[in-house]
Coordinates of C-alpha atoms (C1' of nucleotides) in Angstrom, one line a residue:
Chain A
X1196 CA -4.1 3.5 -9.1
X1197 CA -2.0 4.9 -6.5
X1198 CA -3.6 7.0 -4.0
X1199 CA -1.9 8.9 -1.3
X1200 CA -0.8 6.2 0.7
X1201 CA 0.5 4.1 -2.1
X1202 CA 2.4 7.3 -3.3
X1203 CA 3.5 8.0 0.0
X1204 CA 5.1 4.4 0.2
X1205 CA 7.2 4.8 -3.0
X1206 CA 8.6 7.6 -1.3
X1207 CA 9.6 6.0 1.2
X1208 CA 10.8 2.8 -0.3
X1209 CA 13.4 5.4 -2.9
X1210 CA 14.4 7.2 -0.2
X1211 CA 16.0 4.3 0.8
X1212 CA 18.0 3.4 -2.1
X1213 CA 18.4 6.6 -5.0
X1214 CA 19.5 9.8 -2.8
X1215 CA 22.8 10.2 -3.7
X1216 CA 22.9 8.2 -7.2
X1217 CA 23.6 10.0 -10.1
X1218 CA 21.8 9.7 -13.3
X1219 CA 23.5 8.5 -16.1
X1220 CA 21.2 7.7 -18.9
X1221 CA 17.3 8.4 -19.3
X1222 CA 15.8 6.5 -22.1
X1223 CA 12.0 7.7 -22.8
X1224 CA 10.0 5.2 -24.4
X1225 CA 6.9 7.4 -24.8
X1226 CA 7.2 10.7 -25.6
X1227 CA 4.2 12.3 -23.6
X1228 CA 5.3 10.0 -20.5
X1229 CA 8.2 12.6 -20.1
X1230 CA 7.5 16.2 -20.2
X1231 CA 10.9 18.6 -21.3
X1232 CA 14.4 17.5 -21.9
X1233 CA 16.1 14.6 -20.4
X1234 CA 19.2 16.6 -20.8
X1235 CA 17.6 18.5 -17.7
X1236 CA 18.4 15.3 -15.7
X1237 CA 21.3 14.2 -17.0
X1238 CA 24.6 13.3 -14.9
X1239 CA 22.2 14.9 -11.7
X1240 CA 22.4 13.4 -8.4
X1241 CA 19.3 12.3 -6.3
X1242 CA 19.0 14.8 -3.5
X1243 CA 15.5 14.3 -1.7
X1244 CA 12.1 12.8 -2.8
X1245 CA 9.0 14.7 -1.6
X1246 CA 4.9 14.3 -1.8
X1247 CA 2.1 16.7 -2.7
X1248 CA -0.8 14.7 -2.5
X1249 CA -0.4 12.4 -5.1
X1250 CA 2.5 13.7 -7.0
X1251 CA 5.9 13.0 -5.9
X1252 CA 8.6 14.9 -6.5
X1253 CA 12.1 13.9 -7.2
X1254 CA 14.6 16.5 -5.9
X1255 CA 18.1 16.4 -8.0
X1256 CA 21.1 18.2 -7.3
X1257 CA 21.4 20.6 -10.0
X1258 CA 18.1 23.0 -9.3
X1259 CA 16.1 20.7 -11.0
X1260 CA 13.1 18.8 -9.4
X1261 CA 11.5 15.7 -11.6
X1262 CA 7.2 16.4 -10.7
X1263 CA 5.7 12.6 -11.2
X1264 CA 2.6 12.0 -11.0
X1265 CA 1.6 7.8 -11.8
X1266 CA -2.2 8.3 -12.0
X1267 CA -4.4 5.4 -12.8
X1268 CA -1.7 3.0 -13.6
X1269 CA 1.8 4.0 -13.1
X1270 CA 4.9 2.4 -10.9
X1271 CA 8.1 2.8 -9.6
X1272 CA 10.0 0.0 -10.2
X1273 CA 13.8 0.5 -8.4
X1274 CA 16.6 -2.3 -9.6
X1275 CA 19.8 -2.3 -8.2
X1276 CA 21.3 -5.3 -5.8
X1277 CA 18.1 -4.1 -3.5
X1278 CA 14.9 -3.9 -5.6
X1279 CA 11.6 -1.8 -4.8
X1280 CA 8.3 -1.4 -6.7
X1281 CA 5.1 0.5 -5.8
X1282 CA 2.6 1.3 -7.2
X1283 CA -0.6 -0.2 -9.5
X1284 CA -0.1 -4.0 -8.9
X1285 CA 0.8 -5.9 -11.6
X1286 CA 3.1 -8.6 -12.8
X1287 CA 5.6 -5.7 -13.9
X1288 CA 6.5 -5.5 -10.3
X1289 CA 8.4 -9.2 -10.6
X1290 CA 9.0 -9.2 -14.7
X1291 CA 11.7 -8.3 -16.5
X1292 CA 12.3 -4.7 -17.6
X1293 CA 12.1 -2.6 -19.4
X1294 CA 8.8 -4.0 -20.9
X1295 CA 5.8 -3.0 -23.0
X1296 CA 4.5 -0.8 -20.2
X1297 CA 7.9 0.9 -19.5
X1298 CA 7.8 4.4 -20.8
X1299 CA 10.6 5.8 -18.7
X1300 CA 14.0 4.1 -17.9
X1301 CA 16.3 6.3 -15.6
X1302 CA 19.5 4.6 -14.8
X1303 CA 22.1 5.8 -12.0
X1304 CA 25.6 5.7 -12.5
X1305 CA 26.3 2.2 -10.0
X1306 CA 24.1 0.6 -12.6
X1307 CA 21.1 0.3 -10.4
X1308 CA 17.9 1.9 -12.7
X1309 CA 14.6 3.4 -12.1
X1310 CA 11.4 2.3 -14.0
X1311 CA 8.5 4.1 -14.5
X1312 CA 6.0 2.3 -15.9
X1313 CA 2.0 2.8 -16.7
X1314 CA -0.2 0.9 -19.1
X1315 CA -2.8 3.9 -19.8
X1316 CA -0.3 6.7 -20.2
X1317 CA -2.1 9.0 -18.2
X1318 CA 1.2 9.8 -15.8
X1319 CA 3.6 11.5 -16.2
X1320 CA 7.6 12.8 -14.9
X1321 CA 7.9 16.3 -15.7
X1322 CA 11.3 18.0 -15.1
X1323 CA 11.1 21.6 -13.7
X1324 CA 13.3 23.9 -12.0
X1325 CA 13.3 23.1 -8.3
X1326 CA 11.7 26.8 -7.5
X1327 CA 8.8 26.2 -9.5
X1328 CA 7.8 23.0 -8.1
X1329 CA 5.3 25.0 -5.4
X1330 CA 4.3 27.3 -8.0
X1331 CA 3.1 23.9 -10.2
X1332 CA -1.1 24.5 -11.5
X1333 CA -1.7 20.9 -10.1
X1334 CA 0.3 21.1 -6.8
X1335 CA -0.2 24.9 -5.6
X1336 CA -4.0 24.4 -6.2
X1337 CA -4.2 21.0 -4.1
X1338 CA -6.2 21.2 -0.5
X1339 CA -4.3 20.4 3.0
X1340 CA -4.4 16.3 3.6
X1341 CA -7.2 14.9 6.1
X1342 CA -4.5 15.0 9.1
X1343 CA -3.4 18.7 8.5
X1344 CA -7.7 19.6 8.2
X1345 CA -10.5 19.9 10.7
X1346 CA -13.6 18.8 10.5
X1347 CA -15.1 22.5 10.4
X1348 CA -13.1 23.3 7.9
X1349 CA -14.1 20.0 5.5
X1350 CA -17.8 21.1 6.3
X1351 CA -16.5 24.6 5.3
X1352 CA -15.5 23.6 2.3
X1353 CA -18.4 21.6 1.1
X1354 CA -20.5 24.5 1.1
X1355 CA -18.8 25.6 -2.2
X1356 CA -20.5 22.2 -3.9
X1357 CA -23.3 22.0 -2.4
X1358 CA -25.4 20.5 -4.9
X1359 CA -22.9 17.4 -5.9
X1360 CA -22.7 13.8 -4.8
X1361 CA -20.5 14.2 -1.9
X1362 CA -18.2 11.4 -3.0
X1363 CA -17.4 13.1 -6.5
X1364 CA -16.7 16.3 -3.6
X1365 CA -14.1 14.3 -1.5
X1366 CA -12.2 13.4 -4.6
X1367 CA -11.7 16.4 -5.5
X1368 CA -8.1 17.4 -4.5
X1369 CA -9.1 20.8 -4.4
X1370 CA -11.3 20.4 -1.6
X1371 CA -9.5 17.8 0.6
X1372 CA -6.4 16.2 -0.9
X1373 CA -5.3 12.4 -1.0
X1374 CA -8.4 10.2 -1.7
X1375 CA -8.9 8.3 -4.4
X1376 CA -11.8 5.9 -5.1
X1377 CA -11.0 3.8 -2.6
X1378 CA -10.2 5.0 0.1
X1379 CA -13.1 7.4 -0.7
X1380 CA -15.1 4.5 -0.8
X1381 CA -14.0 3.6 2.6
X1382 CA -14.0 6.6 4.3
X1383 CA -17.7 7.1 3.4
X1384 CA -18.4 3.9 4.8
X1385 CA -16.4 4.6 7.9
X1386 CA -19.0 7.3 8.3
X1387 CA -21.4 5.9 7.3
X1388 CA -22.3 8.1 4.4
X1389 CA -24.4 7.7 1.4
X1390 CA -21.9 8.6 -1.3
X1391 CA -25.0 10.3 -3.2
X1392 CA -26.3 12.1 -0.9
X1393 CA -25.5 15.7 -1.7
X1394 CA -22.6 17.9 -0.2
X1395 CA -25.0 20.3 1.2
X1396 CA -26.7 17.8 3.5
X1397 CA -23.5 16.6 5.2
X1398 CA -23.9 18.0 9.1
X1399 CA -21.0 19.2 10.6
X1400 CA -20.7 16.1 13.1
X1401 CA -20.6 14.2 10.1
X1402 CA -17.9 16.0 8.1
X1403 CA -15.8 15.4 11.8
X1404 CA -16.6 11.8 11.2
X1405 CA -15.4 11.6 7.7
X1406 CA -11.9 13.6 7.9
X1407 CA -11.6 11.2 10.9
X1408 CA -12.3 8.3 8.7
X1409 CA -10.0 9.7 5.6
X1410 CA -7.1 9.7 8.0
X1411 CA -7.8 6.4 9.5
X1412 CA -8.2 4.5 6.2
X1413 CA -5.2 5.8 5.0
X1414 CA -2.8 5.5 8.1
X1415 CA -4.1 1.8 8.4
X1416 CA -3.3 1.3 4.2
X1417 CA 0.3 2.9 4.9
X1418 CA 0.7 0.4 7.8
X1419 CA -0.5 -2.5 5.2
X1420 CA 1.3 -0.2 2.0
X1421 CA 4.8 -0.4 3.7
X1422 CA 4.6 -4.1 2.5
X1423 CA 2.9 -4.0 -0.5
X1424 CA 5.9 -6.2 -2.6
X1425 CA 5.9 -8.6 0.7
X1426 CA 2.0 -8.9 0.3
X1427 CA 1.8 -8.6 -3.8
X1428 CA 4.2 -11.1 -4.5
X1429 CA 4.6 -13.9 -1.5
X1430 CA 7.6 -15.4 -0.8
X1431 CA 6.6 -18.3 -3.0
X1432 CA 6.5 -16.0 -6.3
X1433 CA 2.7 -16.2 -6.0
X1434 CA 0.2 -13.1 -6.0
X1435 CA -1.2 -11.6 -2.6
X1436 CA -4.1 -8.4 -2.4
X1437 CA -3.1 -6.2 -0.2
X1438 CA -6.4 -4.4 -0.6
X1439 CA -7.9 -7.4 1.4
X1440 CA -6.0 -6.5 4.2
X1441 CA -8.1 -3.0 5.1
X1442 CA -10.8 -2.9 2.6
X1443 CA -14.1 -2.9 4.4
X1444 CA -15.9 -2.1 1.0
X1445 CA -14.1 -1.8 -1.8
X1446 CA -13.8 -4.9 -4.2
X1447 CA -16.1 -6.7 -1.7
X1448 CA -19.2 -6.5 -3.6
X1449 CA -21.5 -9.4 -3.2
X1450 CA -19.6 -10.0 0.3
X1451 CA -21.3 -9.5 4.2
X1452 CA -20.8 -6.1 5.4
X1453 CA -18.5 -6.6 8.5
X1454 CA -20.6 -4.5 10.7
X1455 CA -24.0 -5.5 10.1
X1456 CA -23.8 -8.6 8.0
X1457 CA -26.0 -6.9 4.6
X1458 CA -24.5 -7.6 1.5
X1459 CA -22.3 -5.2 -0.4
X1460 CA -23.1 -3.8 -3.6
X1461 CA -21.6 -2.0 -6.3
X1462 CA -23.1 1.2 -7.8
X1463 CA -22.2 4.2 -10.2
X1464 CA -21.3 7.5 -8.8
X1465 CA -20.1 10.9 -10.6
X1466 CA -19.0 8.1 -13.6
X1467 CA -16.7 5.4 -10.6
X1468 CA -17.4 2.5 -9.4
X1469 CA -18.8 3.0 -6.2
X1470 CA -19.1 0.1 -3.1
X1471 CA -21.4 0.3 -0.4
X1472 CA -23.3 -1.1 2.7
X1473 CA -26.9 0.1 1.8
X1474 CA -27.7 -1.1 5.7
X1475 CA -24.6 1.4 7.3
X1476 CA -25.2 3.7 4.3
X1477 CA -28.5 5.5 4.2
X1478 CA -29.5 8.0 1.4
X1479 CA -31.3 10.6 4.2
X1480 CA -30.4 10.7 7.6
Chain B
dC1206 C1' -18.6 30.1 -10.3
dT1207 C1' -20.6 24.9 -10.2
dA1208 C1' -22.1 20.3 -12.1
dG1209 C1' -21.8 16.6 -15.1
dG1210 C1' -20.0 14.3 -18.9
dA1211 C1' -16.4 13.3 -22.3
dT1212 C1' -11.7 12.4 -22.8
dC1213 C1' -6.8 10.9 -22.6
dC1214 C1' -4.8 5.4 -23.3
dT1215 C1' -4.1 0.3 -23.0
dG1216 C1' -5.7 -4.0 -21.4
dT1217 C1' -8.9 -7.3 -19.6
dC1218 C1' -13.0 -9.5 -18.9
dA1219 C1' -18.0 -10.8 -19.5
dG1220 C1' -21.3 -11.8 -22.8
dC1221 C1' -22.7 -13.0 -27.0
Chain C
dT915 C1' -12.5 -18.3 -31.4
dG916 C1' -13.6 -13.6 -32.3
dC917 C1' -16.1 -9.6 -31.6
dT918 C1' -18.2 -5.9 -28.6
dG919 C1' -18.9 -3.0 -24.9
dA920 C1' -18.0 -1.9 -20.2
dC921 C1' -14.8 -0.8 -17.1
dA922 C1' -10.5 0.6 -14.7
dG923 C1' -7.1 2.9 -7.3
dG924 C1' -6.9 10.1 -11.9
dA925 C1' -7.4 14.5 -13.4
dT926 C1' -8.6 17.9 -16.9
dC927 C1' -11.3 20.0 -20.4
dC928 C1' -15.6 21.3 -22.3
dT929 C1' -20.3 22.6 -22.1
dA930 C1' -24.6 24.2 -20.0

DNA sequence: CTAGGATCCTGTCAGC
DNA sequence: TGCTGACAGGATCCTA
């Protein structure tokens, strides 16, 4: 689930509470959840926690960085006396833990611990030496984020895919890096793009137009993200979604398009769900 | 090199 | 109720 924002807002939220704890146990509950030996972690302190796109990287004090990466469904789940959770929503946020989702289970030495947990195993914490962290295939190869790239050099990069849907292009970390189906979702209707209209065909105004729209979905789901426990779970104990509070297209299929009132459908592109205003959203143009 | 589809895995939901 | 297939906030691998 998590997407740059979301990733970005676990950072945040353990930078709070873990520099400076040091670990005391690691129990992995599935093997290919944890890539090397725990003993590379072991009785290391928290120094810094840093983002690359969507991996986050967990800096320790003995040359040793922990690369995570949460893909579709992973979380960070921090319980001490001050509790934090990010990441895919889901009761795991509120339940107790560890529990059948929980694959890894750091604890720090104040007794405080660190869940990572993700139904589809398809993330991962992988410990590394701190040097090779830039020299990473996934993170070395990842494009500058919609902030730190023009619209120029977006257009730029299209050219190189020419031929494919432009929304399978834009989640391709490789050519801009951060998006995820929503927010790519969003940021083509920000633009009002046709997500199957062909790279090639994007103008250069209109590349401007999306990198603009990349950053502001994002920034505006940070604003939203920096609450995502207050929103998921409400004071009450009951369940909020936060994605109602920027989503313009995403998950509101069958609902009025807040800019021109046509209904919003759901469609398949390059194999994801896909959510559009076919009014604001023309194939040619 | 690009484009497109299958694949990793677990869980949920719609439709018989 | 039980079964089945589709689908899921990601990225890689394989093939053409």
């Amino acid at each position: 689930m998590p997407e740059l924002p979301e990733v970005e807002t676990i950072r945040r939220g353990l930078l709070e509470y873990i520099p400076g704890l040091k670990i005391s146990e690691v129990k992995v509950f599935c093997e290919k959840s944890f890539l090397g030996p725990t003993e590379m972690i072991l009785g290391a302190k928290v120094c810094d926690l840093r983002r690359f796109g969507k991996a986050l990287v967990i800096d320790l004090d003995n040359k040793v960085s922990i690369i995570c990466h949460l893909r579709m469904t992973g979380q960070m789940i921090y319980r001490g006396k001050q509790a934090f959770a990010g990441g895919h929503p889901s009761e795991s946020f509120v339940e107790k833990l560890p529990n059948k989702q929980t694959r890894v289970e750091i604890e720090f030495e104040d007794g405080s611990k660190l869940f990572f947990n993700d139904q589809r195993k398809f993330g991962f914490m992988k410990p590394v030496p701190t040097e090779e962290v830039l020299k990473d295939k996934f993170i070395s190869s990842l494009a500058p984020e919609p902030w730190q790239m023009t619209g120029k050099e977006l257009y730029e990069r299209l050219q190189r895919h020419k031929g494919a849907p432009i929304k399978a292009v834009i989640l391709d970390q490789k050519v801009i890096c951060g998006l995820g189906n929503i927010y790519a979702d969003e940021a083509l209707f920000f633009a009002k793009i046709h997500p199957e209209r062909k790279a090639g065909t994007i103008s250069l105004s209109e590349a401007e137009v999306l990198v603009q729209g990349a950053r502001e979905v994002m920034e505006r789901s940070l604003e939203a993200g920096g609450s995502t426990m207050a929103t998921y779970v409400k004071a009450d104990g009951t369940r909020g979604n936060y994605l109602d509070l920027f989503a313009k297209v995403f998950g509101r299929e069958g609902l009025p398009c807040e800019r021109c009132g046509a209904e919003i459908v759901k469609i398949r592109v390059a194999g994801r769900g896909t959510h559009i205003c076919p009014q604001c959203q023309r194939r040619e143009s």
